[in-house]
Amino acid sequence: MEHTTATNKDIEYLKHTCPYLSAEYLQFLASYRFNPTVDIACSLDEMGALELKIMGKWTQVILYEIPLLSMISSAYFSHVDTDWNYTGQLEKITAKGSQLVDASCEFAEFGTRRRRDFKTQNMVVCALSQLHCGPGQCIGTSNVYLARKYNMKPVGTVGHEWTMAIAALEGTYENGNSLALRKWHATFKGSLGIALTDTFGTTAFFANFDRQLASLYAGVRHDSGDPFQFIERVHAHYTRIGISPATKTIVFSDGLDPEKAISVKKYCAKYAVNCSFGIGTNFTNDFLCASDPTKQSKAANIVIKLLKCGDKYCVKLSDVTSKHTGDACEVERAQTSLTRLGLLD
């Protein structure tokens, strides 16, 4: 990784394709170098699971997440689980993309972190870039390299890490969402304008998402919990604060496949809410065992989350308890604080 650098062509591409990235940030990227021997500590826990700790300045270590996870997944399927092959992969992704296009879905490929390997994702993005015209469309990929290669739009939304860190540094879970949203908007001036809702649970988010903030953001992202209940809550919230839900968009990104996305779209139509979908693992890591094609070759369940900023613990309280992350004592403290305020379901 230490030999990976951004070329002048890379920086020029970002300058013209992502104008919301400041000149100062592009200059930082141009000079950035990974230093994994210093920044990363690797170990195995008592169950034999791989643990990584990445330490350093936030501006630097944040860039490790995507390449590390994709390399770990690729290594696992190259050396541990090798009972699979590429048979039928091109036909499968073409069928999935066509199904979504024909169902009028707008969707993006979000599969870099947990892809089977680069060859698979390259095949997937290439196929999606060549889908037939229809009522729906593939609007881009979160992989910037492949976006440039296949003349697609690089797309994405803010991650949990931003809100987790802001809340920890400011010392408030009650107002962590609103502080993070205001700082984000002040930086990007309306670009990247989809608000993530489940860093501390949806109830705490909507308590912070007042009319002023909701007017600044193009919509919200669903990443955990029941998507159908979420649609109802989003519709009710926008209506209550005097904003037409029809002017906003929900981006869904939680464990989607085409069938689920289509059913969610139909429910959004019932409530006159716009929607789009970020589909990751189902696009780039959907394989069967070569020895028994009736069995799934399961994708690795891997994640990297922020643990500390300075001396402050950072936590995530998902709408699904099993997806909570962070120091156990701090998670409990955050839950107690938000529950006492009536902000945690």
Coordinates of C-alpha atoms in Angstrom, one line a residue, residues 115-290:
R115 CA -16.3 -7.7 -3.2
R116 CA -15.2 -11.3 -4.1
D117 CA -12.2 -9.8 -5.9
F118 CA -11.4 -7.0 -8.3
K119 CA -12.1 -9.1 -11.3
T120 CA -15.7 -9.6 -10.1
Q121 CA -16.3 -6.0 -9.5
N122 CA -14.8 -5.0 -12.8
M123 CA -17.1 -7.4 -14.5
V124 CA -20.1 -6.1 -12.6
V125 CA -19.5 -2.4 -13.3
C126 CA -18.7 -3.1 -17.0
A127 CA -22.0 -5.0 -17.3
L128 CA -24.0 -2.3 -15.5
S129 CA -22.5 0.4 -17.8
Q130 CA -23.9 -1.5 -20.8
L131 CA -27.5 -2.1 -19.6
H132 CA -30.3 -1.5 -22.0
C133 CA -32.3 1.8 -21.8
G134 CA -35.5 1.5 -19.8
P135 CA -37.6 3.3 -17.2
G136 CA -34.9 2.7 -14.6
Q137 CA -31.1 3.2 -14.7
C138 CA -27.8 2.5 -13.1
I139 CA -26.7 5.9 -11.9
G140 CA -23.1 5.1 -11.0
T141 CA -20.6 3.3 -8.8
S142 CA -18.9 4.1 -5.6
N143 CA -15.6 2.8 -7.0
V144 CA -14.0 6.0 -8.5
Y145 CA -11.5 4.0 -10.5
L146 CA -14.2 2.0 -12.2
A147 CA -16.4 5.0 -12.7
R148 CA -13.7 6.6 -14.7
K149 CA -12.9 3.4 -16.6
Y150 CA -16.5 2.9 -17.7
N151 CA -17.5 6.6 -18.0
M152 CA -20.0 6.3 -15.1
K153 CA -20.7 8.8 -12.3
P154 CA -18.8 8.2 -9.0
V155 CA -21.5 8.3 -6.3
G156 CA -21.7 7.8 -2.6
T157 CA -23.1 9.2 0.7
V158 CA -21.7 10.2 4.1
G159 CA -20.7 7.3 6.4
H160 CA -21.5 6.7 10.0
E161 CA -17.9 7.6 11.0
W162 CA -18.6 11.3 10.4
T163 CA -21.5 11.6 12.9
M164 CA -19.9 9.2 15.4
A165 CA -16.8 11.4 15.5
I166 CA -18.6 14.7 15.7
A167 CA -20.8 13.5 18.5
A168 CA -17.8 12.2 20.5
L169 CA -15.7 15.3 19.9
E170 CA -18.6 17.7 20.8
G171 CA -19.6 15.5 23.8
T172 CA -23.3 15.1 22.8
Y173 CA -25.3 12.2 21.5
E174 CA -28.5 14.2 21.8
N175 CA -27.4 16.8 19.3
G176 CA -24.7 14.8 17.5
N177 CA -26.7 14.4 14.3
S178 CA -27.6 18.1 13.9
L179 CA -24.0 19.2 14.6
A180 CA -22.7 16.7 12.0
L181 CA -25.3 17.6 9.4
R182 CA -24.6 21.4 9.8
K183 CA -20.8 20.9 9.5
W184 CA -21.2 18.6 6.5
H185 CA -23.5 21.1 4.7
A186 CA -21.1 24.0 5.5
T187 CA -18.3 22.0 3.8
F188 CA -20.1 20.7 0.7
K189 CA -22.7 23.4 0.2
G190 CA -25.5 21.0 -0.7
S191 CA -23.5 18.5 -2.7
L192 CA -23.5 15.0 -1.3
G193 CA -26.8 16.0 0.3
I194 CA -28.2 12.7 1.6
A195 CA -28.4 12.5 5.4
L196 CA -27.6 9.2 7.2
T197 CA -30.3 8.4 9.7
D198 CA -29.2 5.5 12.0
T199 CA -25.9 6.5 13.7
F200 CA -27.7 6.8 17.0
G201 CA -31.1 5.4 16.0
T202 CA -33.8 6.9 13.8
T203 CA -35.7 8.5 16.6
A204 CA -32.7 10.6 17.7
F205 CA -32.1 11.6 14.1
F206 CA -35.5 12.9 13.4
A207 CA -35.5 14.8 16.7
N208 CA -32.5 16.7 15.2
F209 CA -33.7 16.9 11.6
D210 CA -35.8 20.1 11.8
R211 CA -37.3 22.0 9.0
Q212 CA -34.2 24.1 8.4
L213 CA -31.9 21.0 8.1
A214 CA -34.4 19.0 6.1
S215 CA -34.7 21.8 3.6
L216 CA -30.9 21.8 3.1
Y217 CA -30.7 18.1 2.4
A218 CA -32.0 16.3 -0.7
G219 CA -33.1 13.3 1.3
V220 CA -32.1 10.6 3.8
R221 CA -30.4 7.2 3.7
H222 CA -31.8 4.0 5.3
D223 CA -29.1 1.6 6.4
S224 CA -30.7 -0.6 9.1
G225 CA -34.1 -1.6 10.4
D226 CA -37.4 -2.3 8.6
P227 CA -37.4 -0.3 5.3
F228 CA -41.2 -0.2 5.1
Q229 CA -41.6 1.3 8.5
F230 CA -38.8 3.7 7.7
I231 CA -40.8 5.0 4.6
E232 CA -43.8 5.6 6.8
R233 CA -41.7 7.5 9.3
V234 CA -40.0 9.6 6.7
H235 CA -43.3 10.5 5.1
A236 CA -44.8 11.4 8.5
H237 CA -41.7 13.5 9.5
Y238 CA -41.6 15.6 6.3
T239 CA -45.3 16.1 6.4
R240 CA -45.2 17.2 10.1
I241 CA -42.5 19.8 9.4
G242 CA -44.3 21.2 6.4
I243 CA -42.2 19.7 3.6
S244 CA -43.7 17.7 0.7
P245 CA -42.2 14.2 0.8
A246 CA -42.5 14.1 -3.0
T247 CA -39.6 16.6 -3.1
K248 CA -37.2 14.4 -1.2
T249 CA -35.4 11.1 -1.8
I250 CA -34.7 8.0 0.3
V251 CA -31.5 6.1 -0.5
F252 CA -31.7 2.5 0.6
S253 CA -28.5 0.6 1.2
D254 CA -29.1 -2.1 3.7
G255 CA -28.5 -5.7 2.4
L256 CA -30.4 -5.2 -0.8
D257 CA -31.1 -7.5 -3.7
P258 CA -33.2 -6.7 -6.8
E259 CA -36.4 -8.3 -5.4
K260 CA -36.2 -6.3 -2.1
A261 CA -35.3 -3.1 -3.9
I262 CA -38.4 -3.5 -6.2
S263 CA -40.7 -4.2 -3.3
V264 CA -39.4 -1.1 -1.4
K265 CA -39.8 1.0 -4.5
K266 CA -43.5 0.0 -4.8
Y267 CA -44.0 1.0 -1.2
C268 CA -42.3 4.3 -1.7
A269 CA -44.7 5.0 -4.6
K270 CA -47.6 4.4 -2.3
Y271 CA -46.3 7.3 -0.1
A272 CA -45.2 9.4 -3.1
V273 CA -41.6 9.4 -1.9
N274 CA -38.7 9.3 -4.4
C275 CA -36.1 6.5 -3.9
S276 CA -32.8 5.1 -5.1
F277 CA -30.8 2.1 -4.1
G278 CA -27.1 1.4 -3.3
I279 CA -26.5 -2.3 -3.8
G280 CA -23.2 -3.8 -2.7
T281 CA -22.6 -7.4 -1.7
N282 CA -25.4 -8.8 -3.8
F283 CA -23.8 -7.4 -6.9
T284 CA -20.1 -8.1 -6.2
N285 CA -20.1 -11.2 -4.0
D286 CA -23.0 -13.4 -4.9
F287 CA -21.5 -16.8 -5.6
L288 CA -22.4 -20.5 -5.4
C289 CA -20.1 -23.3 -4.2
A290 CA -18.4 -25.0 -7.2

